[in-house]
XYZ file of C-alpha atoms in Angstrom:
565
model
C -49.871 240.777 -157.315
C -50.903 241.055 -153.672
C -51.470 237.315 -153.486
C -48.003 236.726 -154.963
C -46.386 239.044 -152.422
C -48.345 237.433 -149.623
C -47.245 233.945 -150.673
C -43.696 235.224 -151.032
C -43.783 236.649 -147.511
C -45.129 233.358 -146.174
C -42.325 231.495 -147.913
C -39.713 233.861 -146.478
C -41.129 233.457 -142.980
C -41.194 229.670 -143.434
C -37.570 229.617 -144.596
C -36.492 231.741 -141.624
C -38.387 229.455 -139.261
C -36.723 226.367 -140.761
C -33.248 227.891 -140.405
C -33.999 228.925 -136.815
C -35.275 225.448 -135.935
C -32.231 223.742 -137.434
C -30.019 225.859 -135.173
C -32.217 225.625 -132.068
C -32.666 221.829 -132.189
C -28.973 220.924 -131.720
C -28.555 223.750 -129.203
C -31.471 222.503 -127.102
C -30.262 218.922 -127.450
C -26.892 219.838 -125.970
C -28.606 221.717 -123.138
C -30.846 218.743 -122.296
C -27.937 216.272 -122.137
C -25.753 218.711 -120.182
C -28.509 219.408 -117.654
C -29.170 215.684 -117.158
C -25.571 214.751 -116.414
C -24.861 217.947 -114.506
C -27.870 217.307 -112.282
C -26.891 213.677 -111.680
C -23.418 214.777 -110.611
C -24.663 217.464 -108.230
C -27.142 215.244 -106.467
C -24.658 212.607 -105.353
C -24.246 212.439 -101.578
C -21.130 212.191 -99.393
C -19.763 208.697 -98.864
C -19.731 208.498 -95.075
C -18.804 205.295 -93.208
C -21.830 203.238 -92.219
C -20.219 201.287 -89.353
C -16.665 200.723 -88.063
C -14.559 197.639 -87.275
C -12.110 198.212 -84.396
C -9.195 195.800 -84.023
C -9.065 194.789 -80.339
C -5.315 194.141 -80.415
C -3.986 197.156 -82.330
C -6.839 199.660 -81.926
C -6.879 200.162 -85.711
C -10.268 201.266 -87.007
C -11.522 200.092 -90.413
C -14.434 202.078 -91.919
C -17.212 200.101 -93.615
C -18.350 202.296 -96.504
C -20.678 200.084 -98.542
C -23.771 197.986 -98.052
C -21.771 194.920 -99.110
C -18.086 194.622 -98.225
C -15.667 191.810 -98.993
C -12.986 191.092 -96.386
C -9.827 189.159 -97.186
C -6.089 189.151 -97.819
C -6.276 190.004 -101.553
C -5.956 193.656 -102.531
C -9.213 193.573 -104.518
C -11.264 193.291 -101.292
C -13.086 196.285 -99.835
C -11.417 195.659 -96.468
C -7.913 194.218 -96.769
C -6.209 192.283 -93.945
C -2.863 191.707 -95.617
C -0.565 190.666 -92.765
C -2.515 187.675 -91.466
C -1.853 184.435 -93.377
C -4.784 182.818 -91.539
C -7.087 185.085 -93.533
C -8.155 183.700 -96.909
C -7.816 185.733 -100.075
C -11.610 186.204 -100.005
C -12.572 185.385 -96.439
C -16.057 186.738 -95.702
C -18.605 189.427 -96.519
C -20.273 191.993 -94.261
C -23.556 193.136 -95.726
C -26.515 195.288 -94.800
C -30.138 194.495 -95.475
C -33.455 195.971 -94.381
C -33.386 193.758 -91.275
C -29.895 194.901 -90.212
C -26.239 193.883 -90.640
C -25.066 190.352 -91.447
C -21.770 188.534 -91.922
C -21.319 185.583 -94.275
C -18.256 183.350 -94.560
C -17.410 182.630 -98.214
C -15.548 179.348 -97.856
C -12.544 180.596 -95.905
C -9.938 178.109 -94.678
C -10.123 179.119 -90.982
C -13.752 180.202 -90.713
C -15.433 183.338 -89.394
C -16.545 183.620 -85.763
C -19.089 185.904 -84.063
C -18.886 186.092 -80.264
C -16.865 182.877 -80.251
C -19.218 180.823 -82.452
C -18.359 179.832 -86.036
C -20.803 181.172 -88.597
C -22.821 179.125 -91.059
C -24.434 181.082 -93.870
C -25.570 184.605 -93.116
C -25.434 185.482 -89.430
C -26.840 188.734 -87.964
C -24.352 190.986 -86.183
C -24.960 193.874 -83.791
C -23.089 196.800 -82.275
C -20.312 195.643 -79.860
C -20.302 192.098 -81.265
C -16.845 190.489 -81.523
C -15.954 189.205 -84.991
C -12.909 186.962 -85.397
C -11.356 186.841 -88.859
C -8.167 184.795 -89.014
C -6.088 185.720 -85.946
C -7.631 189.192 -85.609
C -10.690 190.094 -83.557
C -12.782 193.138 -84.411
C -15.566 194.879 -82.504
C -18.479 196.318 -84.465
C -18.863 200.035 -83.660
C -21.129 202.897 -84.664
C -19.643 205.252 -87.243
C -20.905 208.260 -85.242
C -18.426 207.415 -82.481
C -15.484 208.320 -84.748
C -14.361 211.337 -86.725
C -13.595 210.227 -90.266
C -12.844 212.385 -93.304
C -15.470 211.649 -95.914
C -14.364 210.145 -99.192
C -15.932 211.838 -102.183
C -16.005 211.070 -105.880
C -18.354 212.370 -108.513
C -20.334 214.298 -105.905
C -21.457 217.876 -105.632
C -19.259 220.510 -104.100
C -20.346 222.483 -101.093
C -22.361 225.524 -102.091
C -23.000 224.325 -105.630
C -26.398 224.782 -107.230
C -28.942 222.012 -107.103
C -29.606 220.002 -110.255
C -32.384 220.824 -112.680
C -35.894 220.153 -111.365
C -37.702 217.199 -113.003
C -40.521 219.482 -114.211
C -38.059 221.897 -115.821
C -36.276 218.980 -117.496
C -39.567 217.671 -118.880
C -40.375 221.108 -120.237
C -36.996 221.257 -121.998
C -37.576 217.823 -123.549
C -41.108 218.822 -124.577
C -39.851 221.980 -126.297
C -37.008 220.107 -127.999
C -39.392 217.463 -129.366
C -41.900 220.170 -130.388
C -39.201 221.895 -132.430
C -38.500 218.593 -134.183
C -42.203 218.142 -134.936
C -42.435 221.706 -136.259
C -39.422 221.166 -138.492
C -40.956 217.945 -139.827
C -44.076 219.919 -140.760
C -42.139 222.736 -142.476
C -39.246 220.875 -144.081
C -41.255 218.782 -146.490
C -44.216 219.589 -148.723
C -46.550 217.053 -147.199
C -49.483 219.426 -146.615
C -50.364 217.825 -143.309
C -49.674 218.202 -139.612
C -49.162 214.526 -138.789
C -45.854 215.213 -136.984
C -47.739 217.423 -134.505
C -50.301 214.660 -133.926
C -47.477 212.178 -133.317
C -45.815 214.708 -131.026
C -48.995 215.054 -128.985
C -49.336 211.266 -128.651
C -45.716 210.790 -127.593
C -45.714 213.652 -125.114
C -48.975 212.404 -123.582
C -47.233 209.093 -122.841
C -44.101 210.903 -121.599
C -45.982 213.225 -119.230
C -48.063 210.358 -117.803
C -44.814 208.542 -117.094
C -43.402 211.684 -115.470
C -46.456 212.061 -113.224
C -46.357 208.394 -112.201
C -42.630 208.603 -111.399
C -42.650 211.872 -109.460
C -46.134 211.938 -107.919
C -47.113 208.283 -107.472
C -43.728 206.678 -106.760
C -42.284 209.998 -105.490
C -38.865 209.446 -107.039
C -36.475 212.337 -106.475
C -34.339 212.135 -109.619
C -35.676 212.081 -113.166
C -32.417 212.563 -115.089
C -32.018 209.016 -116.441
C -35.647 208.888 -117.480
C -35.220 212.316 -119.082
C -32.264 211.088 -121.147
C -34.292 208.096 -122.330
C -37.251 210.318 -123.265
C -34.918 212.708 -125.091
C -33.465 209.862 -127.184
C -36.828 208.174 -127.719
C -38.351 211.451 -128.913
C -35.634 211.771 -131.550
C -36.300 208.251 -132.790
C -40.068 208.782 -132.890
C -39.860 212.047 -134.830
C -37.311 210.588 -137.267
C -39.748 207.833 -138.205
C -42.747 210.142 -138.821
C -42.006 210.683 -142.501
C -41.031 207.052 -143.044
C -44.286 205.478 -141.947
C -46.956 206.489 -139.459
C -47.833 202.911 -138.562
C -44.343 202.064 -137.328
C -44.193 205.423 -135.536
C -47.288 204.681 -133.462
C -46.030 201.143 -132.829
C -42.842 202.725 -131.506
C -44.825 204.979 -129.151
C -46.802 201.980 -127.870
C -43.552 200.063 -127.345
C -42.188 203.067 -125.466
C -45.229 203.065 -123.162
C -44.778 199.332 -122.512
C -41.091 199.946 -121.880
C -41.905 202.632 -119.303
C -44.276 200.265 -117.507
C -41.608 197.567 -117.603
C -39.100 200.079 -116.204
C -41.391 200.806 -113.229
C -41.918 197.086 -112.626
C -38.171 196.441 -112.758
C -37.444 199.219 -110.254
C -39.889 197.632 -107.813
C -38.625 194.102 -108.423
C -34.967 195.107 -108.013
C -35.636 196.755 -104.664
C -34.702 193.580 -102.774
C -31.454 192.015 -104.108
C -32.076 188.825 -102.125
C -35.431 188.390 -103.868
C -33.665 188.823 -107.199
C -31.194 186.102 -106.236
C -34.049 183.689 -105.480
C -35.488 184.297 -108.961
C -32.180 183.838 -110.820
C -32.768 180.168 -111.669
C -36.316 180.812 -112.915
C -35.132 183.758 -115.010
C -32.360 181.601 -116.465
C -34.801 178.839 -117.425
C -37.222 181.324 -119.025
C -34.377 182.902 -121.021
C -33.201 179.531 -122.330
C -36.826 178.730 -123.197
C -37.110 181.951 -125.202
C -33.992 181.077 -127.169
C -35.206 177.508 -127.775
C -38.552 178.763 -129.114
C -36.679 181.240 -131.294
C -34.490 178.486 -132.767
C -37.509 176.292 -133.572
C -40.023 178.902 -134.742
C -37.775 181.827 -135.687
C -38.370 183.839 -138.861
C -35.354 184.885 -140.902
C -34.837 188.625 -141.356
C -31.622 190.140 -142.632
C -29.923 186.740 -142.583
C -30.723 185.978 -138.922
C -33.553 183.810 -137.580
C -34.096 186.015 -134.541
C -37.797 186.904 -134.893
C -40.952 185.036 -133.944
C -44.518 185.950 -134.877
C -47.255 185.929 -132.225
C -50.743 186.979 -133.333
C -49.396 189.095 -136.173
C -46.871 190.840 -133.894
C -43.154 190.213 -134.439
C -40.985 189.821 -131.339
C -37.219 189.538 -130.992
C -36.645 187.328 -127.898
C -32.890 187.929 -127.807
C -33.553 191.538 -126.770
C -35.258 190.349 -123.578
C -32.605 187.717 -122.942
C -30.131 190.624 -122.553
C -31.979 191.599 -119.375
C -32.063 188.020 -118.112
C -28.342 187.718 -118.848
C -27.521 190.578 -116.492
C -29.878 189.147 -113.844
C -27.952 185.880 -113.915
C -24.503 187.484 -114.147
C -24.952 189.786 -111.161
C -25.683 188.762 -107.585
C -25.118 189.667 -103.944
C -21.466 189.689 -102.918
C -21.608 186.647 -100.642
C -23.057 184.649 -103.550
C -20.568 185.946 -106.110
C -17.576 184.691 -104.162
C -18.461 181.039 -104.772
C -17.094 178.976 -107.667
C -20.455 177.277 -108.203
C -22.123 180.613 -108.922
C -19.520 181.564 -111.536
C -19.601 178.149 -113.230
C -23.396 178.411 -113.607
C -22.943 181.834 -115.206
C -20.335 180.507 -117.663
C -22.636 177.645 -118.692
C -25.557 180.045 -119.173
C -23.322 182.353 -121.236
C -22.273 179.475 -123.471
C -25.922 178.493 -124.039
C -26.947 182.053 -124.921
C -24.063 182.760 -127.275
C -24.341 179.288 -128.838
C -28.064 179.778 -129.500
C -27.394 183.147 -131.134
C -24.778 181.527 -133.356
C -27.317 178.905 -134.422
C -29.756 181.733 -135.261
C -26.940 183.492 -137.178
C -27.515 186.584 -135.025
C -23.815 187.354 -134.759
C -24.246 191.036 -133.902
C -26.233 190.197 -130.766
C -23.832 187.331 -129.991
C -20.973 189.841 -130.028
C -22.902 192.074 -127.601
C -23.477 189.130 -125.262
C -19.815 188.164 -125.436
C -18.730 191.719 -124.656
C -21.115 191.773 -121.696
C -19.723 188.418 -120.516
C -16.213 189.895 -120.513
C -17.411 192.908 -118.503
C -19.239 190.792 -115.934
C -16.293 188.398 -115.605
C -13.875 191.236 -114.873
C -16.179 193.174 -112.550
C -17.381 190.255 -110.468
C -14.218 188.173 -110.122
C -11.223 189.982 -111.574
C -10.279 186.591 -113.067
C -8.323 187.609 -116.148
C -7.457 183.989 -116.936
C -11.112 183.308 -117.674
C -11.236 186.412 -119.836
C -8.155 185.421 -121.840
C -9.458 181.882 -122.393
C -12.844 183.294 -123.462
C -11.259 185.678 -125.971
C -9.139 182.878 -127.449
C -12.268 180.738 -127.729
C -14.148 183.604 -129.374
C -11.376 184.055 -131.947
C -11.480 180.346 -132.731
C -15.286 180.478 -133.030
C -15.021 183.510 -135.293
C -12.672 181.647 -137.630
C -15.138 178.753 -137.809
C -17.938 181.198 -138.664
C -15.926 182.720 -141.489
C -15.228 179.195 -142.744
C -18.784 177.861 -142.696
C -20.805 181.090 -143.113
C -19.560 182.580 -146.401
C -21.870 185.601 -146.309
C -20.255 186.711 -143.027
C -16.849 186.485 -144.705
C -18.273 188.621 -147.520
C -19.149 191.331 -145.017
C -15.565 191.398 -143.837
C -14.272 191.482 -147.397
C -16.359 194.604 -148.035
C -15.347 196.256 -144.749
C -13.505 199.525 -145.323
C -14.237 199.409 -149.072
C -17.715 200.929 -149.149
C -17.245 203.100 -152.229
C -15.375 200.390 -154.108
C -18.420 198.137 -153.646
C -21.096 200.840 -153.826
C -22.866 199.113 -156.706
C -23.239 195.724 -154.985
C -24.515 194.325 -151.697
C -21.107 194.557 -150.004
C -21.048 198.344 -149.931
C -24.371 199.646 -151.237
C -25.853 200.594 -147.844
C -22.650 201.836 -146.246
C -21.655 203.992 -149.224
C -24.999 205.736 -149.140
C -24.841 206.220 -145.374
C -21.464 207.949 -145.719
C -22.626 210.089 -148.656
C -25.956 211.186 -147.235
C -24.608 211.633 -143.687
C -21.928 213.989 -145.004
C -24.545 215.972 -146.950
C -26.338 216.791 -143.690
C -23.520 218.996 -142.448
C -23.679 220.369 -138.917
C -27.410 221.144 -138.837
C -28.973 218.597 -141.227
C -31.204 218.942 -144.250
C -34.445 218.749 -142.254
C -36.676 215.946 -141.014
C -38.130 214.069 -143.978
C -35.879 215.748 -146.557
C -33.179 213.079 -146.534
C -32.586 210.369 -149.113
C -31.251 207.686 -146.811
C -34.829 206.887 -145.789
C -35.218 205.147 -149.171
C -32.390 202.711 -148.316
C -33.279 199.481 -146.537
C -32.858 199.392 -142.711
C -32.394 203.180 -142.577
C -34.744 203.327 -139.589
C -32.890 200.624 -137.646
C -29.371 199.438 -138.495
C -28.437 202.631 -140.386
C -30.321 205.120 -138.244
C -27.164 206.972 -137.149
C -26.600 207.958 -140.765
C -30.217 209.152 -140.954
C -29.663 211.309 -137.865
C -26.548 212.852 -139.441
C -28.354 213.566 -142.687
C -31.630 214.997 -141.397
C -30.625 216.466 -138.004
C -26.936 217.121 -138.546
C -23.625 216.076 -137.052
C -24.108 218.068 -133.828
C -27.255 216.150 -132.858
C -25.644 212.843 -133.890
C -22.617 213.468 -131.661
C -24.903 214.617 -128.826
C -26.726 211.274 -129.033
C -23.429 209.370 -128.963
C -22.192 211.346 -125.943
C -25.487 210.936 -124.063
C -25.334 207.133 -124.399
C -21.591 206.904 -123.788
C -21.904 208.955 -120.610
C -24.146 206.289 -119.086
C -21.155 204.036 -118.471
C -19.212 206.706 -116.569
C -22.294 207.609 -114.552
C -22.947 203.940 -113.715
C -19.338 203.507 -112.634
C -19.605 206.565 -110.388
C -22.816 205.650 -108.569
C -21.732 202.085 -107.827
C -19.329 203.299 -105.138
C -22.365 203.654 -102.855
C -24.740 201.050 -104.261
C -26.659 199.041 -101.685
C -25.526 195.735 -103.178
C -22.835 194.358 -105.438
C -25.753 193.163 -107.541
C -26.574 196.802 -108.293
C -22.927 197.664 -108.974
C -22.386 194.863 -111.469
C -25.786 195.081 -113.136
C -25.594 198.867 -113.576
C -22.076 198.835 -115.041
C -22.887 195.953 -117.362
C -26.257 197.360 -118.468
C -24.582 200.671 -119.285
C -21.669 198.868 -120.931
C -24.094 196.801 -123.018
C -25.889 199.941 -124.215
C -22.569 201.605 -125.073
C -21.249 198.500 -126.858
C -24.470 198.146 -128.851
C -24.370 201.838 -129.781
C -20.742 201.542 -130.856
C -21.495 198.586 -133.120
C -24.397 200.491 -134.694
C -22.531 203.788 -135.166
C -19.197 202.346 -136.283
C -20.875 199.706 -138.436
C -23.008 202.258 -140.277
C -19.962 204.473 -140.894
C -17.718 201.581 -142.074
C -15.294 201.848 -139.155
C -16.418 198.334 -138.190
C -18.223 195.672 -140.249
C -21.999 196.199 -140.325
C -23.458 193.865 -137.683
C -27.155 194.719 -137.889
C -27.801 195.881 -134.313
C -30.041 198.749 -133.265
C -29.114 202.126 -131.790
C -30.659 202.167 -128.273
C -33.874 204.225 -127.947
C -33.400 205.670 -131.468
C -33.868 202.763 -133.882
C -37.340 201.556 -134.760
C -38.109 198.247 -133.050
C -40.569 197.449 -130.277
C -38.551 194.656 -128.651
C -35.410 196.795 -128.642
C -37.265 199.750 -127.131
C -38.738 197.702 -124.272
C -35.377 196.052 -123.577
C -33.601 199.420 -123.473
C -35.974 200.677 -120.772
C -35.381 197.435 -118.866
C -31.601 197.932 -119.048
C -32.024 201.512 -117.876
C -33.776 200.195 -114.749
C -30.554 198.459 -113.662
C -28.730 201.798 -113.725
C -31.574 203.565 -111.928
C -31.675 200.902 -109.205
C -27.951 201.354 -108.504
C -28.497 204.983 -107.459
C -29.017 204.927 -103.694
C -31.551 207.764 -103.990
C -33.923 205.462 -105.867
C -34.856 203.498 -102.745
C -33.538 205.521 -99.822
C -35.032 208.945 -100.573
C -38.640 209.835 -101.283
C -39.887 213.176 -102.538
C -41.685 215.069 -99.793
C-alpha cells in the first residue's frame, strides 16, 4: 500500500512538473525573443553627420551621414543636387574607408573634380578640399564645426535602460533549453535521460561560442547570436526523440556553423576585400552547382544532394551565401551597368541550374532574393517586372513538362480531400496534429507527426505546433520575421552599401524561406520542400543559416567599431 501511494505521489508530482514546464517554455521563449529585440533597439547609436559639404556659392551645408553616399540629381541619391542639369542622375560617390575619405566618379557626363583636377577611380579627399560636381563647388568640412540636429530611427531614447547583458541572455537561453530537455525526459516513457545528455552537449558548444565571441573577439552585442542559439536549441531538442544520431549531427553542424559565422565576420570586415573576391566566389558557386548537376543524388524529387565520404551535402545551401556576396558590393561599384549585368547572368545560371536539378523550392528562394537585390541596389523596377514576367513564363513551362509539380498545385488547398493519397497525405496530418497541440503542445516526443516523412525538415513547423504548442510556433515565426525589420533599421548607419544590401537580403532570404516552409506545411501555399531556418534538421542548412546571419551581424556598426573593454 505504501509503495502504491509513493508511486502515486511520484506520478502526481511528475504530472504537475509537466504542466508547469508546458506553461513555462512558451513564456520563457517569448521573454528571450523580446529581450533580444529590445536590447538591439536600445543599443543603436545616434546618427550624427560624419563630415559636411559646404556649397561655396550659396553657403548651403549638406550633411554626410553614411560611410558611402551617392550624389546625383535623382531623388534616390543620399545627397540630391536637383537644380543643376550638369549633374548626372547618379554622378559620384563619397565613401569612407580605414585610410580616410575618398570620392569616386561613377560615369557622370561632366566629371568630378577635386582641387581643379578631374578624378579617375577613387581619389582621396581631405578637409578643406574643393570638390566640383556639375556647376557647384563644395568644400569638405568637419562635422564638429556645425550644429546639426541628429536624425534618429530605431534607436534608444535618452534615459532608457541598457539592453540585456550577453551573460544574462545566455542564462535565459540555457534555462529555456533545459526546460525543453526536462520535458522530453518526463513527457514520454522512455526510461532514459538522453535529452539531458543532448542538452549538455549542445550547451557546451553554445557556451564555448559565447566565450569566444565575448572574451576572445570582445564583441559587444550578442543578441543575434542569442536568437540563433534559441532557435537552434528548439530544433535540437525536437529531434531528440526522433533519432539521436541526427541530433548529434545537428549539434556538430551547429558548431561548424558558429565557426563559419566567426570566419565570415572577419572576412566581411573589409568591403573592398570582399569585392576583390567576388569573381572567385562566383566561379566556386557555379562549380558547386555543376558538380551537383553531374553527381547529384535525388531526394524528394530533387537532385540537390551529393555524397562525400558517406556525408551528404546540399551545395545549393552554400550558394545562397555566394549569391549575396555577388549581388552586393560597394556603392561606387554598384552604380555601373557592367556590375549589374554580371549579377543578372550569375542569377540566371543559379536559377537555371536549380531548375535542372528540379529544386524548385530553392529556385523560388533565389528568385525572391534576386528581386530584393535588384530593388535595393538599383531601384530599377523595369528589370523587376521583366524578371517576374519571365518567371511566370518559366513556371508555366515547368507545369507543362514536370507533371508531378502540376500535381502539387492540383492538391494545394485540398489537403483533406486528398488525405489518403500523396497529394494531401502529409499536409492533412500536419493540420490535424498541429491543431491537436493547442496552445501549449502535447509534450516533446508525444506527437504523432514524427512518424510522417520529412516531419523533422519540411514539416517541422507542424511538429513544433503539435509538441510545443501554437505559442512557441508563433514565437519562432516572429523571431525570424523580425530579422528583416532589424536589418532594415541598422542599414541606415552601415559602413558600406555592401553591408546594407547583404544584410537586408540575407534577412529577407531567411524570412522568405521560413514563409515557404510555414505556409507550405499548413497548406496556405503549395509544399515546396524547403527547411525552416535553424529549426529543421539538416547540416548544410544549419551552416548556411549561420553564414547568412553573419551578413546581418556585419551590418551593425558596433560589430567593427566598438570593442568590449
